[in-house]
Every structure is written in C-alpha cells, then in structure tokens.
C-alpha cells in the first residue's frame, strides 16, 4: 500500500506541482482566495471528495471528505493554506502548503477502498491574518474538528525539522475618541485623541521593561488625525500582543488595555478595544506524532532535524493543536540565509525545490496517515502523548 501511494504521487507529480504553481502565480490575500479555493475544491471533487464550501464565515474556506463505506475508522485531517501576503505574494509558501496537503489527502484517499478510514481536507483561508483572519480559530470555535483524530500540515522553510512551538497572539484595535476644535483659535475646547494615542504608545514602551522575555508587543498607528490645525477627535492603532502561552497573552493584554484606559482618562477621551481577527493560540507539539513523521521521512530517504528551539512566530495551527494532536513540521525549499516574508522566499516558493517539496511532503503525509489508519496502537499513543502535554 505504501508503494501504491508513492507510485500514484510520482505518476501524478505534474498535476500536484501545477496546483502549487497556479496558486503561486495568482497570489490572493486572506479571505479573498477565490481562485485558489475554486482550483483546489474542483480538483478534490474530481478525486471523489464531497466538498462543503463557505465555512464558518469564510467564503473561501472549505471542508472536503472522502471515507470508507463501512465501519468505524480513524479520521485523518489535512490542513490546507493558500493565502498570500500583501505586496509580497507567496512569501510564506502557502501555495506549497496547500498543494502538499491536497497531494497527501488524495494519495491516501486512493486506498480507502482497501482500508477503513476517512480523509478530511480543511481549506483554511487567511492564516496570515487581517480582517476576519486566522480561519482555523473560526473552525475550532464552531467545533468543526469534533471527532477528528489527528491533523497534519507541512510548512516550507530552510530546513527539514519537526514541529516548533509558536506564540499566542491577541490581535487588537485601539480607537480613541476625543473632541475636535481649531488647534490655534480654540484649543481649550478640544480633547486630543492623538495625545491619548501617544500616551498609550509611551505606556506600552514602559510596560516592555516589566514583562517576561517571551512577550512581544508591536503595533502601528493606522489613523493619526486629518490636519495639523484640527485637534484630532479620532485616532486608531492596531497591535499584536504575543506570548508563549494563551494564558500569558491574556495577562499581558489586560495590562495593555489598562494602559489604554489610563491614556483616555488622562486626555478626557474614551477608548474602544476590539479584535480585528481571531485570536491565535500557541502551538502545542505532540512529540510522539513528530517522531512518527521523522520515521516516515526516513523511509523517503530524508533526515529531519529534531531541533525544535528555533523560530517563535505565530500560526493559527496552534488553535487546532489545542484540541487535537497536530504536527506542523518544516520542509526544506531554500538555504538558511533566506527568510520567510521576503521576496527571496516568494521566489523559492515557486522554484524547482519548492516543486519537489510538494511531492515529498505529499508522500510523507499520505504514508503517515496510512500508518495511523493501519496501526491503532500508534494512534492511541499519539492521543495519550497529546493529553499528557
């Protein structure tokens, strides 16, 4: 059966590479991935998957299922991402992520007449965030992973490595409301919302001295006023507040909101705090699951680093990892001097190495999924390891 999967993906390699290349050539930002979602869902339907579109408030989200006809069986989830970055294209390689998950799911799905299992592809828009971003948070909130045994996704990078931890994020907008007035003629009648915003930024700068080393607080001013001779009655800032755990993130967020309230009080303004996208939880690795991935890659002739210390970005895969065992390893497409979210990485995502990663990653996920369907003990060990963490 392993040979059937490998032969199938090798004989259809051009099809899966073409999926990746087409998405790479048509970059779409979060929740606007109409081309990519249509491309992937039509292909999955051709391969016998039942597809549901427009998921949990995300028009470009989908869930595709293919299952054996009889009996109880493991449910293996493949997480597909396909959004791009503004002005950078696929500088995080989500064209590769989407194609790997589709290749793995379709490869495993070819054997469902011979084994008892269900393959589920979650089409996950807007991993990079933005308005109503981080769709996996919506999927988790709507209990769409209920009954699923495990979830898998592979991210392109500069090395082959196991799942790394990630930071939780609270994505918040801070809006200050004051009173406009002529800045020279009647400044005494104004309540300066920009002063409130600047006090807020200064307060956060002071807070940074008194937080743990894993805490990151970074933001921008999205509206600072309209004209120098008008006292601003409205200003706005957008912030990411990060920590290594969602509990730590909530603790820091409470302090940041207190600073915002204090800045409003100092200036006679009021403040509104709101989330502009789903919160992102920290990723919890399930080490036994990663060990099985490493063994699978060895079968394919690839050594995977067990180093999990590098890199502490954020991903909404973390939300999924909070409720079911999840792997999120890296697959090499470039040298170590090329970093994500750059034009150089976008180029790598469309390179021959990127194409090879699609087939290698698809084989790894399909073989690992097959292993879990056939070996109930391994699946139970994954679940026990997950619960212990």
mmCIF file of C-alpha atoms in Angstrom, residues 43-330:
data_model
loop_
_atom_site.group_PDB
_atom_site.id
_atom_site.type_symbol
_atom_site.label_atom_id
_atom_site.label_comp_id
_atom_site.label_asym_id
_atom_site.label_seq_id
_atom_site.Cartn_x
_atom_site.Cartn_y
_atom_site.Cartn_z
ATOM 1 C CA UNK A 43 -9.789 19.045 -8.103
ATOM 2 C CA UNK A 44 -10.862 17.331 -4.880
ATOM 3 C CA UNK A 45 -14.337 16.739 -6.284
ATOM 4 C CA UNK A 46 -12.779 15.137 -9.344
ATOM 5 C CA UNK A 47 -10.942 12.793 -6.981
ATOM 6 C CA UNK A 48 -14.124 11.666 -5.235
ATOM 7 C CA UNK A 49 -14.231 14.044 -2.279
ATOM 8 C CA UNK A 50 -17.507 15.543 -1.049
ATOM 9 C CA UNK A 51 -16.904 19.284 -0.684
ATOM 10 C CA UNK A 52 -18.660 21.841 1.515
ATOM 11 C CA UNK A 53 -17.831 25.490 0.826
ATOM 12 C CA UNK A 54 -18.214 28.799 2.686
ATOM 13 C CA UNK A 55 -17.208 27.590 6.138
ATOM 14 C CA UNK A 56 -17.688 29.378 9.479
ATOM 15 C CA UNK A 57 -17.976 32.849 7.977
ATOM 16 C CA UNK A 58 -15.132 32.382 5.485
ATOM 17 C CA UNK A 59 -16.325 32.347 1.869
ATOM 18 C CA UNK A 60 -13.073 30.833 0.645
ATOM 19 C CA UNK A 61 -12.998 28.115 3.292
ATOM 20 C CA UNK A 62 -13.979 24.528 2.574
ATOM 21 C CA UNK A 63 -14.137 21.040 4.051
ATOM 22 C CA UNK A 64 -13.652 18.054 1.741
ATOM 23 C CA UNK A 65 -14.291 14.458 2.848
ATOM 24 C CA UNK A 66 -13.632 11.028 1.438
ATOM 25 C CA UNK A 67 -14.350 7.946 3.511
ATOM 26 C CA UNK A 68 -14.555 4.182 3.513
ATOM 27 C CA UNK A 69 -18.003 2.699 3.096
ATOM 28 C CA UNK A 70 -18.347 0.706 6.309
ATOM 29 C CA UNK A 71 -17.344 0.592 9.957
ATOM 30 C CA UNK A 72 -15.762 2.912 12.483
ATOM 31 C CA UNK A 73 -12.412 4.239 11.427
ATOM 32 C CA UNK A 74 -9.779 6.895 12.125
ATOM 33 C CA UNK A 75 -10.392 10.382 10.792
ATOM 34 C CA UNK A 76 -7.230 11.992 9.449
ATOM 35 C CA UNK A 77 -7.267 15.742 8.772
ATOM 36 C CA UNK A 78 -5.046 17.609 6.304
ATOM 37 C CA UNK A 79 -4.847 21.386 6.805
ATOM 38 C CA UNK A 80 -4.525 23.344 3.542
ATOM 39 C CA UNK A 81 -3.481 27.005 3.429
ATOM 40 C CA UNK A 82 -3.363 29.115 0.271
ATOM 41 C CA UNK A 83 -3.379 32.821 1.168
ATOM 42 C CA UNK A 84 -0.610 35.219 0.190
ATOM 43 C CA UNK A 85 0.938 38.281 1.816
ATOM 44 C CA UNK A 86 0.091 41.853 0.753
ATOM 45 C CA UNK A 87 2.654 43.142 -1.771
ATOM 46 C CA UNK A 88 4.860 40.056 -1.313
ATOM 47 C CA UNK A 89 2.886 37.254 -2.925
ATOM 48 C CA UNK A 90 3.539 33.760 -1.591
ATOM 49 C CA UNK A 91 6.422 34.831 0.613
ATOM 50 C CA UNK A 92 5.372 32.267 3.219
ATOM 51 C CA UNK A 93 4.937 29.448 0.714
ATOM 52 C CA UNK A 94 1.258 28.734 1.279
ATOM 53 C CA UNK A 95 0.960 27.598 -2.327
ATOM 54 C CA UNK A 96 3.235 24.714 -1.306
ATOM 55 C CA UNK A 97 1.319 24.078 1.926
ATOM 56 C CA UNK A 98 -1.967 23.801 0.064
ATOM 57 C CA UNK A 99 -0.538 21.536 -2.620
ATOM 58 C CA UNK A 100 1.199 19.260 -0.081
ATOM 59 C CA UNK A 101 -1.998 18.752 1.883
ATOM 60 C CA UNK A 102 -4.013 18.083 -1.272
ATOM 61 C CA UNK A 103 -1.382 15.628 -2.553
ATOM 62 C CA UNK A 104 -1.268 13.818 0.787
ATOM 63 C CA UNK A 105 -5.039 13.637 1.123
ATOM 64 C CA UNK A 106 -5.653 12.478 -2.435
ATOM 65 C CA UNK A 107 -2.804 9.956 -2.240
ATOM 66 C CA UNK A 108 -4.220 8.434 0.935
ATOM 67 C CA UNK A 109 -7.761 8.676 -0.408
ATOM 68 C CA UNK A 110 -6.826 6.380 -3.288
ATOM 69 C CA UNK A 111 -6.589 3.480 -0.799
ATOM 70 C CA UNK A 112 -9.897 3.930 1.023
ATOM 71 C CA UNK A 113 -11.460 1.032 -0.869
ATOM 72 C CA UNK A 114 -8.873 -1.210 0.810
ATOM 73 C CA UNK A 115 -8.592 0.327 4.304
ATOM 74 C CA UNK A 116 -11.110 1.772 6.763
ATOM 75 C CA UNK A 117 -10.596 5.463 7.266
ATOM 76 C CA UNK A 118 -11.764 8.981 6.491
ATOM 77 C CA UNK A 119 -9.631 11.655 4.883
ATOM 78 C CA UNK A 120 -10.676 15.253 5.561
ATOM 79 C CA UNK A 121 -9.163 18.344 3.970
ATOM 80 C CA UNK A 122 -9.764 21.624 5.763
ATOM 81 C CA UNK A 123 -9.338 24.552 3.393
ATOM 82 C CA UNK A 124 -8.141 27.275 5.756
ATOM 83 C CA UNK A 125 -8.129 30.871 4.464
ATOM 84 C CA UNK A 126 -6.271 33.859 5.879
ATOM 85 C CA UNK A 127 -3.609 32.176 8.005
ATOM 86 C CA UNK A 128 -1.641 35.411 7.685
ATOM 87 C CA UNK A 129 -4.398 37.307 9.487
ATOM 88 C CA UNK A 130 -6.087 40.547 8.542
ATOM 89 C CA UNK A 131 -9.778 41.349 8.708
ATOM 90 C CA UNK A 132 -11.620 38.253 9.972
ATOM 91 C CA UNK A 133 -8.316 36.436 9.656
ATOM 92 C CA UNK A 134 -6.929 33.185 11.064
ATOM 93 C CA UNK A 135 -9.801 30.966 9.934
ATOM 94 C CA UNK A 136 -8.702 27.940 11.952
ATOM 95 C CA UNK A 137 -9.787 29.907 15.006
ATOM 96 C CA UNK A 138 -13.276 30.094 13.493
ATOM 97 C CA UNK A 139 -13.216 26.383 12.644
ATOM 98 C CA UNK A 140 -12.237 25.483 16.211
ATOM 99 C CA UNK A 141 -14.849 27.815 17.686
ATOM 100 C CA UNK A 142 -17.551 26.171 15.551
ATOM 101 C CA UNK A 143 -16.434 22.662 16.699
ATOM 102 C CA UNK A 144 -15.624 21.621 13.131
ATOM 103 C CA UNK A 145 -12.835 19.272 14.298
ATOM 104 C CA UNK A 146 -15.143 17.259 16.525
ATOM 105 C CA UNK A 147 -14.463 13.540 16.074
ATOM 106 C CA UNK A 148 -11.216 14.113 14.146
ATOM 107 C CA UNK A 149 -8.320 12.019 15.462
ATOM 108 C CA UNK A 150 -5.280 13.985 14.234
ATOM 109 C CA UNK A 151 -4.368 16.927 11.999
ATOM 110 C CA UNK A 152 -1.327 17.352 9.737
ATOM 111 C CA UNK A 153 0.271 20.204 7.813
ATOM 112 C CA UNK A 154 3.794 20.869 6.495
ATOM 113 C CA UNK A 155 5.323 24.349 6.193
ATOM 114 C CA UNK A 156 8.150 25.199 3.762
ATOM 115 C CA UNK A 157 11.344 26.613 5.221
ATOM 116 C CA UNK A 158 15.133 26.466 5.148
ATOM 117 C CA UNK A 159 15.466 23.042 6.807
ATOM 118 C CA UNK A 160 13.740 19.726 7.385
ATOM 119 C CA UNK A 161 12.626 19.881 11.019
ATOM 120 C CA UNK A 162 9.923 18.776 13.425
ATOM 121 C CA UNK A 163 7.093 20.886 14.810
ATOM 122 C CA UNK A 164 8.212 24.005 16.646
ATOM 123 C CA UNK A 165 6.385 25.885 19.351
ATOM 124 C CA UNK A 166 4.705 29.155 18.428
ATOM 125 C CA UNK A 167 3.454 32.268 20.184
ATOM 126 C CA UNK A 168 -0.141 33.050 21.061
ATOM 127 C CA UNK A 169 -1.440 36.338 19.664
ATOM 128 C CA UNK A 170 -4.194 38.730 20.628
ATOM 129 C CA UNK A 171 -4.812 40.967 17.573
ATOM 130 C CA UNK A 172 -6.458 44.167 18.792
ATOM 131 C CA UNK A 173 -7.542 47.575 17.508
ATOM 132 C CA UNK A 174 -7.431 50.570 19.874
ATOM 133 C CA UNK A 175 -9.633 53.527 18.915
ATOM 134 C CA UNK A 176 -9.568 56.820 20.809
ATOM 135 C CA UNK A 177 -12.436 59.308 20.602
ATOM 136 C CA UNK A 178 -11.999 62.957 21.610
ATOM 137 C CA UNK A 179 -13.384 66.356 20.618
ATOM 138 C CA UNK A 180 -12.252 68.307 17.553
ATOM 139 C CA UNK A 181 -11.560 72.017 17.719
ATOM 140 C CA UNK A 182 -9.440 74.659 15.994
ATOM 141 C CA UNK A 183 -5.886 73.985 17.132
ATOM 142 C CA UNK A 184 -4.981 77.713 17.249
ATOM 143 C CA UNK A 185 -8.309 79.520 17.697
ATOM 144 C CA UNK A 186 -9.945 77.438 20.432
ATOM 145 C CA UNK A 187 -7.644 74.650 21.607
ATOM 146 C CA UNK A 188 -9.256 74.759 25.069
ATOM 147 C CA UNK A 189 -12.405 73.237 23.601
ATOM 148 C CA UNK A 190 -10.627 70.209 22.188
ATOM 149 C CA UNK A 191 -9.930 66.741 23.549
ATOM 150 C CA UNK A 192 -6.940 65.439 21.662
ATOM 151 C CA UNK A 193 -7.312 61.803 20.610
ATOM 152 C CA UNK A 194 -3.776 61.839 19.212
ATOM 153 C CA UNK A 195 -2.386 62.813 22.609
ATOM 154 C CA UNK A 196 -4.270 59.851 24.044
ATOM 155 C CA UNK A 197 -2.775 57.546 21.416
ATOM 156 C CA UNK A 198 0.758 58.833 22.041
ATOM 157 C CA UNK A 199 0.378 58.364 25.801
ATOM 158 C CA UNK A 200 -0.798 54.836 25.014
ATOM 159 C CA UNK A 201 2.322 54.085 22.953
ATOM 160 C CA UNK A 202 4.580 55.557 25.653
ATOM 161 C CA UNK A 203 2.824 53.481 28.292
ATOM 162 C CA UNK A 204 3.441 50.317 26.316
ATOM 163 C CA UNK A 205 7.106 51.261 25.917
ATOM 164 C CA UNK A 206 7.326 51.468 29.710
ATOM 165 C CA UNK A 207 5.473 48.159 30.125
ATOM 166 C CA UNK A 208 8.035 46.341 27.962
ATOM 167 C CA UNK A 209 10.566 46.705 30.804
ATOM 168 C CA UNK A 210 8.311 44.690 33.090
ATOM 169 C CA UNK A 211 7.232 41.674 31.051
ATOM 170 C CA UNK A 212 8.711 38.206 30.553
ATOM 171 C CA UNK A 213 11.186 37.588 27.751
ATOM 172 C CA UNK A 214 8.643 35.662 25.645
ATOM 173 C CA UNK A 215 6.276 38.664 25.434
ATOM 174 C CA UNK A 216 6.194 40.686 22.211
ATOM 175 C CA UNK A 217 4.066 43.837 21.831
ATOM 176 C CA UNK A 218 4.122 45.605 18.486
ATOM 177 C CA UNK A 219 1.726 47.964 16.772
ATOM 178 C CA UNK A 220 1.189 50.739 14.250
ATOM 179 C CA UNK A 221 -0.885 53.915 14.013
ATOM 180 C CA UNK A 222 -3.498 53.441 11.294
ATOM 181 C CA UNK A 223 -5.142 56.867 11.776
ATOM 182 C CA UNK A 224 -3.487 59.814 13.486
ATOM 183 C CA UNK A 225 -5.679 62.780 12.556
ATOM 184 C CA UNK A 226 -6.681 64.769 9.492
ATOM 185 C CA UNK A 227 -4.899 68.159 9.575
ATOM 186 C CA UNK A 228 -2.393 69.976 11.838
ATOM 187 C CA UNK A 229 -4.805 72.808 12.566
ATOM 188 C CA UNK A 230 -7.591 70.465 13.697
ATOM 189 C CA UNK A 231 -7.363 68.803 17.109
ATOM 190 C CA UNK A 232 -7.902 65.123 16.265
ATOM 191 C CA UNK A 233 -11.155 63.702 17.565
ATOM 192 C CA UNK A 234 -10.371 60.177 16.343
ATOM 193 C CA UNK A 235 -7.213 58.050 16.231
ATOM 194 C CA UNK A 236 -6.602 54.354 15.826
ATOM 195 C CA UNK A 237 -3.777 51.858 16.395
ATOM 196 C CA UNK A 238 -3.500 48.162 15.566
ATOM 197 C CA UNK A 239 -1.484 45.826 17.781
ATOM 198 C CA UNK A 240 -0.312 42.247 18.044
ATOM 199 C CA UNK A 241 0.229 41.125 21.630
ATOM 200 C CA UNK A 242 2.165 37.854 21.806
ATOM 201 C CA UNK A 243 3.283 35.388 24.461
ATOM 202 C CA UNK A 244 4.371 31.755 24.612
ATOM 203 C CA UNK A 245 1.006 30.703 26.072
ATOM 204 C CA UNK A 246 -2.522 31.980 25.564
ATOM 205 C CA UNK A 247 -2.806 32.458 29.346
ATOM 206 C CA UNK A 248 0.291 34.659 29.370
ATOM 207 C CA UNK A 249 -1.033 36.519 26.352
ATOM 208 C CA UNK A 250 -4.298 37.269 28.141
ATOM 209 C CA UNK A 251 -2.405 38.516 31.205
ATOM 210 C CA UNK A 252 -0.334 40.982 29.143
ATOM 211 C CA UNK A 253 -3.417 42.045 27.173
ATOM 212 C CA UNK A 254 -5.138 43.015 30.416
ATOM 213 C CA UNK A 255 -2.204 45.294 31.256
ATOM 214 C CA UNK A 256 -2.182 46.833 27.768
ATOM 215 C CA UNK A 257 -5.904 47.561 27.980
ATOM 216 C CA UNK A 258 -5.366 49.203 31.378
ATOM 217 C CA UNK A 259 -2.761 51.497 29.752
ATOM 218 C CA UNK A 260 -5.258 52.387 27.023
ATOM 219 C CA UNK A 261 -7.895 53.259 29.599
ATOM 220 C CA UNK A 262 -5.374 55.370 31.503
ATOM 221 C CA UNK A 263 -4.362 57.245 28.343
ATOM 222 C CA UNK A 264 -8.006 58.011 27.630
ATOM 223 C CA UNK A 265 -8.562 59.218 31.195
ATOM 224 C CA UNK A 266 -5.512 61.498 31.059
ATOM 225 C CA UNK A 267 -6.801 63.291 27.969
ATOM 226 C CA UNK A 268 -10.548 63.327 28.587
ATOM 227 C CA UNK A 269 -11.108 60.901 25.734
ATOM 228 C CA UNK A 270 -12.706 57.476 25.586
ATOM 229 C CA UNK A 271 -11.261 54.297 24.122
ATOM 230 C CA UNK A 272 -12.703 51.290 22.333
ATOM 231 C CA UNK A 273 -10.799 47.999 22.209
ATOM 232 C CA UNK A 274 -11.817 45.341 19.687
ATOM 233 C CA UNK A 275 -10.440 42.247 17.942
ATOM 234 C CA UNK A 276 -9.997 42.620 14.184
ATOM 235 C CA UNK A 277 -9.408 38.900 13.625
ATOM 236 C CA UNK A 278 -9.474 35.617 15.526
ATOM 237 C CA UNK A 279 -7.062 35.274 18.378
ATOM 238 C CA UNK A 280 -4.247 32.836 17.669
ATOM 239 C CA UNK A 281 -3.298 30.241 20.276
ATOM 240 C CA UNK A 282 0.180 28.849 20.906
ATOM 241 C CA UNK A 283 1.060 25.601 19.155
ATOM 242 C CA UNK A 284 1.382 22.547 21.401
ATOM 243 C CA UNK A 285 3.670 19.916 19.805
ATOM 244 C CA UNK A 286 2.859 16.217 20.232
ATOM 245 C CA UNK A 287 6.352 14.748 20.220
ATOM 246 C CA UNK A 288 5.450 11.110 19.538
ATOM 247 C CA UNK A 289 3.498 12.269 16.482
ATOM 248 C CA UNK A 290 6.590 14.168 15.302
ATOM 249 C CA UNK A 291 8.748 11.069 15.868
ATOM 250 C CA UNK A 292 6.483 9.082 13.567
ATOM 251 C CA UNK A 293 6.837 11.848 10.959
ATOM 252 C CA UNK A 294 10.630 11.621 11.246
ATOM 253 C CA UNK A 295 10.454 7.842 10.721
ATOM 254 C CA UNK A 296 8.231 8.352 7.676
ATOM 255 C CA UNK A 297 10.648 10.838 6.131
ATOM 256 C CA UNK A 298 13.498 8.360 6.696
ATOM 257 C CA UNK A 299 11.576 5.850 4.571
ATOM 258 C CA UNK A 300 11.651 8.508 1.846
ATOM 259 C CA UNK A 301 15.401 8.998 2.263
ATOM 260 C CA UNK A 302 15.277 12.320 4.129
ATOM 261 C CA UNK A 303 16.788 13.114 7.536
ATOM 262 C CA UNK A 304 14.740 15.508 9.676
ATOM 263 C CA UNK A 305 16.256 17.653 12.425
ATOM 264 C CA UNK A 306 14.821 17.080 15.901
ATOM 265 C CA UNK A 307 15.757 20.637 16.881
ATOM 266 C CA UNK A 308 12.551 22.410 17.875
ATOM 267 C CA UNK A 309 14.030 25.512 19.524
ATOM 268 C CA UNK A 310 14.397 27.831 16.543
ATOM 269 C CA UNK A 311 11.621 30.136 15.468
ATOM 270 C CA UNK A 312 8.839 31.545 17.619
ATOM 271 C CA UNK A 313 6.408 33.097 15.187
ATOM 272 C CA UNK A 314 2.655 32.577 15.311
ATOM 273 C CA UNK A 315 0.201 30.400 13.398
ATOM 274 C CA UNK A 316 -3.449 29.525 13.808
ATOM 275 C CA UNK A 317 -2.408 25.885 13.533
ATOM 276 C CA UNK A 318 -1.897 26.499 17.245
ATOM 277 C CA UNK A 319 -5.660 26.744 17.717
ATOM 278 C CA UNK A 320 -6.079 23.261 16.251
ATOM 279 C CA UNK A 321 -3.215 21.868 18.342
ATOM 280 C CA UNK A 322 -5.050 22.928 21.492
ATOM 281 C CA UNK A 323 -7.854 20.426 20.838
ATOM 282 C CA UNK A 324 -6.401 17.506 18.807
ATOM 283 C CA UNK A 325 -2.892 16.115 18.157
ATOM 284 C CA UNK A 326 -1.293 18.161 15.375
ATOM 285 C CA UNK A 327 2.017 18.225 13.526
ATOM 286 C CA UNK A 328 3.431 21.280 11.738
ATOM 287 C CA UNK A 329 6.972 20.331 10.614
ATOM 288 C CA UNK A 330 9.140 22.241 8.153
#
